[in-house]
Structures are given as structure tokens and as C-alpha cells.
Amino acid sequence: MGLTEIQQRITAEEARVGRTLGSTRLIAVSKVQPLDRVVAVLDQGHRLFGENRVQEAAGKWPELRETYAGTEVHLLGPLQTNKVAQAFEVFDAIHALDRDKLARKIADQAQSSGFCPKLFVQINTGDEPQKAGVALGDTDSFVANCRAMDLPVEGLMCIPPVDEAPSLHFALLRKLAERNGLTGLSMGMSGDFEEAVALGATHVRVGSAIFGARVSP
Ligand SMILES: *Cc1c(COP(=O)(O)O)cnc(C)c1O
């Protein structure tokens, strides 16, 4: 599909549901993509990217950022506590804050760094046993704990179960965010970003629909 078409479809959906045009931020998910595809999207003027792994991002973004001013990179995948310090050097936002130990580690790092990336709490909206994310019923207490640690929680993030209608999960995430006074909603991927926009996503995470299919490493 490509960047331009995705941007157009987001704008069309914002218009259709009466949202402010441009109020959805498009995160181009560049994980595992060959560098030439990433550079092509940078050359089109796009400046917001998402990655899944600290190591992979650390190997490519510091240099690209020097060439392409204003670039923002968000971590979308799971974060190990021993990678938090490095994550602070590479990322502007972390979308998969999902456990107390990680929250504490981020709070410690923020103390010593003097800044903190923006944070999204990942919620396991389908309560799937194998999936990352805070259990649905623990959402309010987890967010409260993060606030008690002065963590800059901007919003919530979810990855709906593959076999269920994503809209139900997007609507649920929105309700949870509203209940907790959070404005950020990181939801929607290549297959369902329009539904996410319709339900108020502030950040959609689109990979393959922009860059083409990922070549498995
Ligand atoms: C890979 C990934 C995406 C993008 O997936 P596509 O289906 O390629 O759009 C979005 N969010 C997360 C957390 C991912 O890991």
C-alpha cells in the first residue's frame, strides 16, 4: 500500500467519524525491514517509527537520526529490565510497560538520567495467558502505581487476540483509558488501523502495509 495511501486512509477515517484531521499519529513500524525501505519512507518526509527490539534499533537509528532531523523512534515490543538504560538512549517512547519490576526499573533510570521517555501501559485486553500486558482487572492499580512513582504515563496500548473482533478490544481500551484519565491510545496495526482510528486511537502502529511484508530473519 505504501505510506501515502495509509496516511490518506487515516485522514479519510478521521473525517468520516468527525475527528480532528491529523489527530492520529502514524508509527511506521520498521522492525526487520531492509534499510533501503526505511530510508525511502524517511525520504518521503515521515519522521515517526516503531521498533520491537532494543538491539536492532540501537544498531540503526542513532545514525539515521543524525541525517533525518526530528525523527522519533518508539519501542513497541517487550522490554527486559537489563535493557532499560539502553532503551533510554534510543527511544522517545516505550509502548509495552507491563509489569511492576519494569516500572520500578524505569523510575530508577529516570531518576539517574533526569528524563524519561513517554510511556504506554500495555493491557492484555483479551486476558490471554501467553500474552504480555497487564491483566485487565489490574489496570487501575497498575496505572496508580506508575503515577505514584511519577512515571509519565501517556496512555494505554493493546494487541487484540487474533481470533476476535479488534473493535471490541479498542473500545475496551478506550474505556479503560478514560476511566484512568489517560489521553493516549496506542492501538491498530496494518489489518485494523481504520477501526482503531474510528475508536479514538492517538497512535496507530503500521508495519507491513507501509513497508511490505517482513522478511523473516
Ligand atoms: C510488528 C508490530 C506492529 C506492526 O504490525 P503490522 O501488522 O506489520 O502492521 C504493530 N505493533 C506491534 C506491537 C508490533 O510488534
PDB file of C-alpha atoms and ligand atoms in Angstrom:
ATOM      1  CA  MET A   1       0.000   0.000   0.000  1.00  0.00           C
ATOM      2  CA  GLY A   2       2.688   2.457   0.949  1.00  0.00           C
ATOM      3  CA  LEU A   3       2.965   5.452   3.229  1.00  0.00           C
ATOM      4  CA  THR A   4       0.838   7.892   1.244  1.00  0.00           C
ATOM      5  CA  GLU A   5      -2.129   5.584   0.949  1.00  0.00           C
ATOM      6  CA  ILE A   6      -2.061   4.745   4.653  1.00  0.00           C
ATOM      7  CA  GLN A   7      -1.922   8.448   5.536  1.00  0.00           C
ATOM      8  CA  GLN A   8      -4.848   9.114   3.214  1.00  0.00           C
ATOM      9  CA  ARG A   9      -6.899   6.296   4.677  1.00  0.00           C
ATOM     10  CA  ILE A  10      -6.244   7.556   8.217  1.00  0.00           C
ATOM     11  CA  THR A  11      -7.340  11.070   7.258  1.00  0.00           C
ATOM     12  CA  ALA A  12     -10.431   9.731   5.484  1.00  0.00           C
ATOM     13  CA  GLU A  13     -11.403   7.751   8.576  1.00  0.00           C
ATOM     14  CA  GLU A  14     -10.829  10.763  10.848  1.00  0.00           C
ATOM     15  CA  ALA A  15     -13.124  12.777   8.571  1.00  0.00           C
ATOM     16  CA  ARG A  16     -15.753  10.049   8.455  1.00  0.00           C
ATOM     17  CA  VAL A  17     -16.062   9.822  12.250  1.00  0.00           C
ATOM     18  CA  GLY A  18     -15.723  13.554  12.869  1.00  0.00           C
ATOM     19  CA  ARG A  19     -12.285  13.546  14.461  1.00  0.00           C
ATOM     20  CA  THR A  20      -9.822  16.402  14.086  1.00  0.00           C
ATOM     21  CA  LEU A  21      -7.828  15.755  10.917  1.00  0.00           C
ATOM     22  CA  GLY A  22      -4.267  14.811  11.790  1.00  0.00           C
ATOM     23  CA  SER A  23      -5.037  13.811  15.373  1.00  0.00           C
ATOM     24  CA  THR A  24      -3.866  10.228  14.802  1.00  0.00           C
ATOM     25  CA  ARG A  25      -0.109   9.742  14.806  1.00  0.00           C
ATOM     26  CA  LEU A  26       1.145   7.123  12.374  1.00  0.00           C
ATOM     27  CA  ILE A  27       4.001   4.998  13.703  1.00  0.00           C
ATOM     28  CA  ALA A  28       5.757   3.336  10.772  1.00  0.00           C
ATOM     29  CA  VAL A  29       6.873   0.001  12.177  1.00  0.00           C
ATOM     30  CA  SER A  30      10.284  -0.591  10.617  1.00  0.00           C
ATOM     31  CA  LYS A  31      11.381  -3.699  12.543  1.00  0.00           C
ATOM     32  CA  VAL A  32      13.234  -6.263  10.427  1.00  0.00           C
ATOM     33  CA  GLN A  33      12.797  -4.151   7.267  1.00  0.00           C
ATOM     34  CA  PRO A  34      15.764  -3.656   4.952  1.00  0.00           C
ATOM     35  CA  LEU A  35      17.411  -0.275   5.395  1.00  0.00           C
ATOM     36  CA  ASP A  36      16.595   0.935   1.873  1.00  0.00           C
ATOM     37  CA  ARG A  37      12.858   0.651   2.567  1.00  0.00           C
ATOM     38  CA  VAL A  38      13.243   2.612   5.802  1.00  0.00           C
ATOM     39  CA  VAL A  39      15.290   5.316   4.081  1.00  0.00           C
ATOM     40  CA  ALA A  40      12.650   5.561   1.336  1.00  0.00           C
ATOM     41  CA  VAL A  41       9.993   6.357   3.934  1.00  0.00           C
ATOM     42  CA  LEU A  42      12.298   8.879   5.657  1.00  0.00           C
ATOM     43  CA  ASP A  43      12.889  10.490   2.253  1.00  0.00           C
ATOM     44  CA  GLN A  44       9.120  10.845   1.863  1.00  0.00           C
ATOM     45  CA  GLY A  45       9.259  13.041   4.955  1.00  0.00           C
ATOM     46  CA  HIS A  46       7.946  10.630   7.572  1.00  0.00           C
ATOM     47  CA  ARG A  47       9.572  11.017  10.996  1.00  0.00           C
ATOM     48  CA  LEU A  48       7.880   8.621  13.422  1.00  0.00           C
ATOM     49  CA  PHE A  49       8.998   4.990  13.564  1.00  0.00           C
ATOM     50  CA  GLY A  50       8.474   1.930  15.734  1.00  0.00           C
ATOM     51  CA  GLU A  51      10.813  -0.927  16.559  1.00  0.00           C
ATOM     52  CA  ASN A  52      10.425  -4.133  18.538  1.00  0.00           C
ATOM     53  CA  ARG A  53      13.933  -4.781  19.772  1.00  0.00           C
ATOM     54  CA  VAL A  54      16.335  -2.525  21.627  1.00  0.00           C
ATOM     55  CA  GLN A  55      19.408  -4.052  19.999  1.00  0.00           C
ATOM     56  CA  GLU A  56      18.126  -3.789  16.445  1.00  0.00           C
ATOM     57  CA  ALA A  57      17.016  -0.189  16.932  1.00  0.00           C
ATOM     58  CA  ALA A  58      20.310   0.779  18.584  1.00  0.00           C
ATOM     59  CA  GLY A  59      22.120  -0.502  15.509  1.00  0.00           C
ATOM     60  CA  LYS A  60      20.314   1.667  13.011  1.00  0.00           C
ATOM     61  CA  TRP A  61      18.560   4.701  14.483  1.00  0.00           C
ATOM     62  CA  PRO A  62      21.318   6.805  16.093  1.00  0.00           C
ATOM     63  CA  GLU A  63      22.927   7.251  12.676  1.00  0.00           C
ATOM     64  CA  LEU A  64      19.654   7.793  10.786  1.00  0.00           C
ATOM     65  CA  ARG A  65      18.589  10.404  13.341  1.00  0.00           C
ATOM     66  CA  GLU A  66      21.675  12.446  12.511  1.00  0.00           C
ATOM     67  CA  THR A  67      20.698  12.601   8.853  1.00  0.00           C
ATOM     68  CA  TYR A  68      16.944  12.993   9.376  1.00  0.00           C
ATOM     69  CA  ALA A  69      16.341  15.688  11.980  1.00  0.00           C
ATOM     70  CA  GLY A  70      13.213  15.453  14.070  1.00  0.00           C
ATOM     71  CA  THR A  71      12.967  11.674  13.883  1.00  0.00           C
ATOM     72  CA  GLU A  72      11.179   9.936  16.754  1.00  0.00           C
ATOM     73  CA  VAL A  73      11.539   6.234  17.499  1.00  0.00           C
ATOM     74  CA  HIS A  74       9.157   4.306  19.736  1.00  0.00           C
ATOM     75  CA  LEU A  75       9.762   0.896  21.320  1.00  0.00           C
ATOM     76  CA  LEU A  76       6.732  -1.325  20.736  1.00  0.00           C
ATOM     77  CA  GLY A  77       7.970  -4.730  21.846  1.00  0.00           C
ATOM     78  CA  PRO A  78       8.717  -6.191  25.273  1.00  0.00           C
ATOM     79  CA  LEU A  79      11.492  -4.600  27.308  1.00  0.00           C
ATOM     80  CA  GLN A  80      13.803  -6.549  29.611  1.00  0.00           C
ATOM     81  CA  THR A  81      14.868  -4.719  32.747  1.00  0.00           C
ATOM     82  CA  ASN A  82      18.551  -5.136  31.857  1.00  0.00           C
ATOM     83  CA  LYS A  83      17.956  -3.199  28.618  1.00  0.00           C
ATOM     84  CA  VAL A  84      16.252  -0.185  30.201  1.00  0.00           C
ATOM     85  CA  ALA A  85      19.358   2.017  30.275  1.00  0.00           C
ATOM     86  CA  GLN A  86      19.998   1.389  26.579  1.00  0.00           C
ATOM     87  CA  ALA A  87      16.320   1.903  25.762  1.00  0.00           C
ATOM     88  CA  PHE A  88      16.544   5.395  27.299  1.00  0.00           C
ATOM     89  CA  GLU A  89      19.321   6.226  24.830  1.00  0.00           C
ATOM     90  CA  VAL A  90      17.425   5.049  21.763  1.00  0.00           C
ATOM     91  CA  PHE A  91      13.693   5.628  22.267  1.00  0.00           C
ATOM     92  CA  ASP A  92      11.371   8.587  22.708  1.00  0.00           C
ATOM     93  CA  ALA A  93       8.541   6.390  23.940  1.00  0.00           C
ATOM     94  CA  ILE A  94       8.008   2.905  25.342  1.00  0.00           C
ATOM     95  CA  HIS A  95       4.704   1.206  24.485  1.00  0.00           C
ATOM     96  CA  ALA A  96       4.995  -2.062  26.400  1.00  0.00           C
ATOM     97  CA  LEU A  97       5.218  -1.138  30.066  1.00  0.00           C
ATOM     98  CA  ASP A  98       3.558  -4.201  31.544  1.00  0.00           C
ATOM     99  CA  ARG A  99       4.913  -5.135  34.966  1.00  0.00           C
ATOM    100  CA  ASP A 100       5.915  -3.655  38.315  1.00  0.00           C
ATOM    101  CA  LYS A 101       9.540  -4.666  38.102  1.00  0.00           C
ATOM    102  CA  LEU A 102       9.913  -2.858  34.791  1.00  0.00           C
ATOM    103  CA  ALA A 103       8.092   0.215  36.126  1.00  0.00           C
ATOM    104  CA  ARG A 104      10.472   0.392  39.083  1.00  0.00           C
ATOM    105  CA  LYS A 105      13.495  -0.007  36.835  1.00  0.00           C
ATOM    106  CA  ILE A 106      12.254   2.765  34.528  1.00  0.00           C
ATOM    107  CA  ALA A 107      11.620   5.021  37.527  1.00  0.00           C
ATOM    108  CA  ASP A 108      15.194   4.423  38.759  1.00  0.00           C
ATOM    109  CA  GLN A 109      16.631   5.118  35.335  1.00  0.00           C
ATOM    110  CA  ALA A 110      14.553   8.302  35.012  1.00  0.00           C
ATOM    111  CA  GLN A 111      15.987   9.453  38.337  1.00  0.00           C
ATOM    112  CA  SER A 112      19.576   9.000  37.176  1.00  0.00           C
ATOM    113  CA  SER A 113      19.033  10.173  33.570  1.00  0.00           C
ATOM    114  CA  GLY A 114      16.996  13.238  34.502  1.00  0.00           C
ATOM    115  CA  PHE A 115      14.377  12.481  31.826  1.00  0.00           C
ATOM    116  CA  CYS A 116      12.000   9.698  30.889  1.00  0.00           C
ATOM    117  CA  PRO A 117      10.575   8.515  27.577  1.00  0.00           C
ATOM    118  CA  LYS A 118       6.783   8.731  27.264  1.00  0.00           C
ATOM    119  CA  LEU A 119       5.128   5.570  28.481  1.00  0.00           C
ATOM    120  CA  PHE A 120       2.188   3.464  27.397  1.00  0.00           C
ATOM    121  CA  VAL A 121       0.926   0.668  29.621  1.00  0.00           C
ATOM    122  CA  GLN A 122       0.217  -2.482  27.642  1.00  0.00           C
ATOM    123  CA  ILE A 123      -3.055  -4.104  28.646  1.00  0.00           C
ATOM    124  CA  ASN A 124      -3.788  -7.753  27.910  1.00  0.00           C
ATOM    125  CA  THR A 125      -7.365  -6.908  26.921  1.00  0.00           C
ATOM    126  CA  GLY A 126      -8.116 -10.499  25.944  1.00  0.00           C
ATOM    127  CA  ASP A 127      -6.634 -11.867  29.184  1.00  0.00           C
ATOM    128  CA  GLU A 128      -4.650 -14.307  27.045  1.00  0.00           C
ATOM    129  CA  PRO A 129      -2.376 -16.500  29.191  1.00  0.00           C
ATOM    130  CA  GLN A 130       0.683 -16.315  26.904  1.00  0.00           C
ATOM    131  CA  LYS A 131       0.436 -12.660  26.060  1.00  0.00           C
ATOM    132  CA  ALA A 132       2.357  -9.740  27.513  1.00  0.00           C
ATOM    133  CA  GLY A 133       0.444  -6.976  29.192  1.00  0.00           C
ATOM    134  CA  VAL A 134      -1.169  -6.054  32.463  1.00  0.00           C
ATOM    135  CA  ALA A 135      -4.194  -8.225  33.289  1.00  0.00           C
ATOM    136  CA  LEU A 136      -7.414  -6.409  32.516  1.00  0.00           C
ATOM    137  CA  GLY A 137      -8.508  -6.326  36.139  1.00  0.00           C
ATOM    138  CA  ASP A 138      -5.189  -4.868  37.309  1.00  0.00           C
ATOM    139  CA  THR A 139      -5.277  -1.850  35.002  1.00  0.00           C
ATOM    140  CA  ASP A 140      -6.372   0.785  37.514  1.00  0.00           C
ATOM    141  CA  SER A 141      -3.987  -0.278  40.277  1.00  0.00           C
ATOM    142  CA  PHE A 142      -1.059  -0.598  37.872  1.00  0.00           C
ATOM    143  CA  VAL A 143      -1.620   2.893  36.474  1.00  0.00           C
ATOM    144  CA  ALA A 144      -1.958   4.257  40.016  1.00  0.00           C
ATOM    145  CA  ASN A 145       1.356   2.622  40.969  1.00  0.00           C
ATOM    146  CA  CYS A 146       3.072   4.176  37.970  1.00  0.00           C
ATOM    147  CA  ARG A 147       1.729   7.580  38.925  1.00  0.00           C
ATOM    148  CA  ALA A 148       2.909   7.125  42.482  1.00  0.00           C
ATOM    149  CA  MET A 149       6.384   6.643  41.011  1.00  0.00           C
ATOM    150  CA  ASP A 150       5.974   9.845  38.961  1.00  0.00           C
ATOM    151  CA  LEU A 151       6.209   7.938  35.689  1.00  0.00           C
ATOM    152  CA  PRO A 152       4.976   9.878  32.646  1.00  0.00           C
ATOM    153  CA  VAL A 153       2.203   7.512  31.563  1.00  0.00           C
ATOM    154  CA  GLU A 154       0.666   8.945  28.418  1.00  0.00           C
ATOM    155  CA  GLY A 155      -1.791   6.184  27.656  1.00  0.00           C
ATOM    156  CA  LEU A 156      -2.622   2.544  27.121  1.00  0.00           C
ATOM    157  CA  MET A 157      -1.649   0.082  24.416  1.00  0.00           C
ATOM    158  CA  CYS A 158      -3.131  -3.232  23.292  1.00  0.00           C
ATOM    159  CA  ILE A 159      -2.681  -6.019  20.767  1.00  0.00           C
ATOM    160  CA  PRO A 160      -6.074  -7.722  20.360  1.00  0.00           C
ATOM    161  CA  PRO A 161      -6.323 -11.535  20.196  1.00  0.00           C
ATOM    162  CA  VAL A 162      -6.001 -12.694  16.581  1.00  0.00           C
ATOM    163  CA  ASP A 163      -9.325 -14.519  16.557  1.00  0.00           C
ATOM    164  CA  GLU A 164     -11.543 -11.775  17.952  1.00  0.00           C
ATOM    165  CA  ALA A 165     -13.024  -8.590  16.534  1.00  0.00           C
ATOM    166  CA  PRO A 166     -10.379  -5.911  17.223  1.00  0.00           C
ATOM    167  CA  SER A 167     -13.041  -3.204  17.647  1.00  0.00           C
ATOM    168  CA  LEU A 168     -14.253  -4.732  20.900  1.00  0.00           C
ATOM    169  CA  HIS A 169     -10.730  -4.501  22.296  1.00  0.00           C
ATOM    170  CA  PHE A 170     -10.168  -0.973  21.012  1.00  0.00           C
ATOM    171  CA  ALA A 171     -13.422   0.172  22.602  1.00  0.00           C
ATOM    172  CA  LEU A 172     -12.465  -1.521  25.854  1.00  0.00           C
ATOM    173  CA  LEU A 173      -9.009   0.069  25.864  1.00  0.00           C
ATOM    174  CA  ARG A 174     -10.596   3.457  25.324  1.00  0.00           C
ATOM    175  CA  LYS A 175     -12.938   2.944  28.250  1.00  0.00           C
ATOM    176  CA  LEU A 176     -10.037   1.908  30.493  1.00  0.00           C
ATOM    177  CA  ALA A 177      -8.028   4.961  29.439  1.00  0.00           C
ATOM    178  CA  GLU A 178     -10.930   7.338  30.067  1.00  0.00           C
ATOM    179  CA  ARG A 179     -11.575   5.816  33.466  1.00  0.00           C
ATOM    180  CA  ASN A 180      -7.913   6.449  34.372  1.00  0.00           C
ATOM    181  CA  GLY A 181      -7.730   9.949  32.947  1.00  0.00           C
ATOM    182  CA  LEU A 182      -5.295   8.951  30.201  1.00  0.00           C
ATOM    183  CA  THR A 183      -5.460  10.521  26.737  1.00  0.00           C
ATOM    184  CA  GLY A 184      -3.117   8.264  24.743  1.00  0.00           C
ATOM    185  CA  LEU A 185      -4.369   5.187  22.892  1.00  0.00           C
ATOM    186  CA  SER A 186      -1.813   3.069  21.042  1.00  0.00           C
ATOM    187  CA  MET A 187      -3.872   0.609  19.016  1.00  0.00           C
ATOM    188  CA  GLY A 188      -4.381  -0.588  15.454  1.00  0.00           C
ATOM    189  CA  MET A 189      -1.976  -2.314  13.054  1.00  0.00           C
ATOM    190  CA  SER A 190      -1.894  -2.983   9.296  1.00  0.00           C
ATOM    191  CA  GLY A 191      -5.094  -5.035   9.320  1.00  0.00           C
ATOM    192  CA  ASP A 192      -7.234  -2.896  11.597  1.00  0.00           C
ATOM    193  CA  PHE A 193      -5.874   0.649  11.859  1.00  0.00           C
ATOM    194  CA  GLU A 194      -9.035   2.241  10.434  1.00  0.00           C
ATOM    195  CA  GLU A 195     -11.175   0.641  13.128  1.00  0.00           C
ATOM    196  CA  ALA A 196      -8.677   1.925  15.683  1.00  0.00           C
ATOM    197  CA  VAL A 197      -8.896   5.468  14.273  1.00  0.00           C
ATOM    198  CA  ALA A 198     -12.681   5.278  14.438  1.00  0.00           C
ATOM    199  CA  LEU A 199     -12.447   4.358  18.124  1.00  0.00           C
ATOM    200  CA  GLY A 200     -10.063   7.169  19.023  1.00  0.00           C
ATOM    201  CA  ALA A 201      -6.521   5.836  18.558  1.00  0.00           C
ATOM    202  CA  THR A 202      -3.917   8.553  19.094  1.00  0.00           C
ATOM    203  CA  HIS A 203      -1.150   6.259  17.776  1.00  0.00           C
ATOM    204  CA  VAL A 204      -1.576   3.531  15.152  1.00  0.00           C
ATOM    205  CA  ARG A 205       1.317   1.116  14.584  1.00  0.00           C
ATOM    206  CA  VAL A 206       1.503   0.120  10.934  1.00  0.00           C
ATOM    207  CA  GLY A 207       4.321  -2.007   9.534  1.00  0.00           C
ATOM    208  CA  SER A 208       3.745  -4.319   6.603  1.00  0.00           C
ATOM    209  CA  ALA A 209       1.081  -2.128   4.955  1.00  0.00           C
ATOM    210  CA  ILE A 210       3.711   0.618   4.612  1.00  0.00           C
ATOM    211  CA  PHE A 211       6.938  -1.301   4.001  1.00  0.00           C
ATOM    212  CA  GLY A 212       5.687  -4.554   2.502  1.00  0.00           C
ATOM    213  CA  ALA A 213       5.866  -7.987   4.097  1.00  0.00           C
ATOM    214  CA  ARG A 214       8.623  -8.526   6.627  1.00  0.00           C
ATOM    215  CA  VAL A 215      11.327 -10.930   5.542  1.00  0.00           C
ATOM    216  CA  SER A 216      11.666 -13.335   8.458  1.00  0.00           C
ATOM    217  CA  PRO A 217      15.142 -13.066   9.974  1.00  0.00           C
TER     218      PRO A 217
HETATM  219  C1  LIG B   1       5.018  -5.660  14.340  1.00  0.00           C
HETATM  220  C2  LIG B   1       4.116  -4.866  15.176  1.00  0.00           C
HETATM  221  C3  LIG B   1       3.210  -3.955  14.604  1.00  0.00           C
HETATM  222  C4  LIG B   1       3.029  -3.785  13.121  1.00  0.00           C
HETATM  223  O1  LIG B   1       2.455  -4.922  12.552  1.00  0.00           O
HETATM  224  P1  LIG B   1       1.892  -4.911  11.043  1.00  0.00           P
HETATM  225  O2  LIG B   1       0.880  -5.984  11.047  1.00  0.00           O
HETATM  226  O3  LIG B   1       3.059  -5.183  10.176  1.00  0.00           O
HETATM  227  O4  LIG B   1       1.300  -3.586  10.795  1.00  0.00           O
HETATM  228  C5  LIG B   1       2.441  -3.197  15.472  1.00  0.00           C
HETATM  229  N1  LIG B   1       2.544  -3.312  16.811  1.00  0.00           N
HETATM  230  C6  LIG B   1       3.395  -4.177  17.394  1.00  0.00           C
HETATM  231  C7  LIG B   1       3.470  -4.255  18.863  1.00  0.00           C
HETATM  232  C8  LIG B   1       4.199  -4.984  16.596  1.00  0.00           C
HETATM  233  O5  LIG B   1       5.020  -5.862  17.185  1.00  0.00           O
END
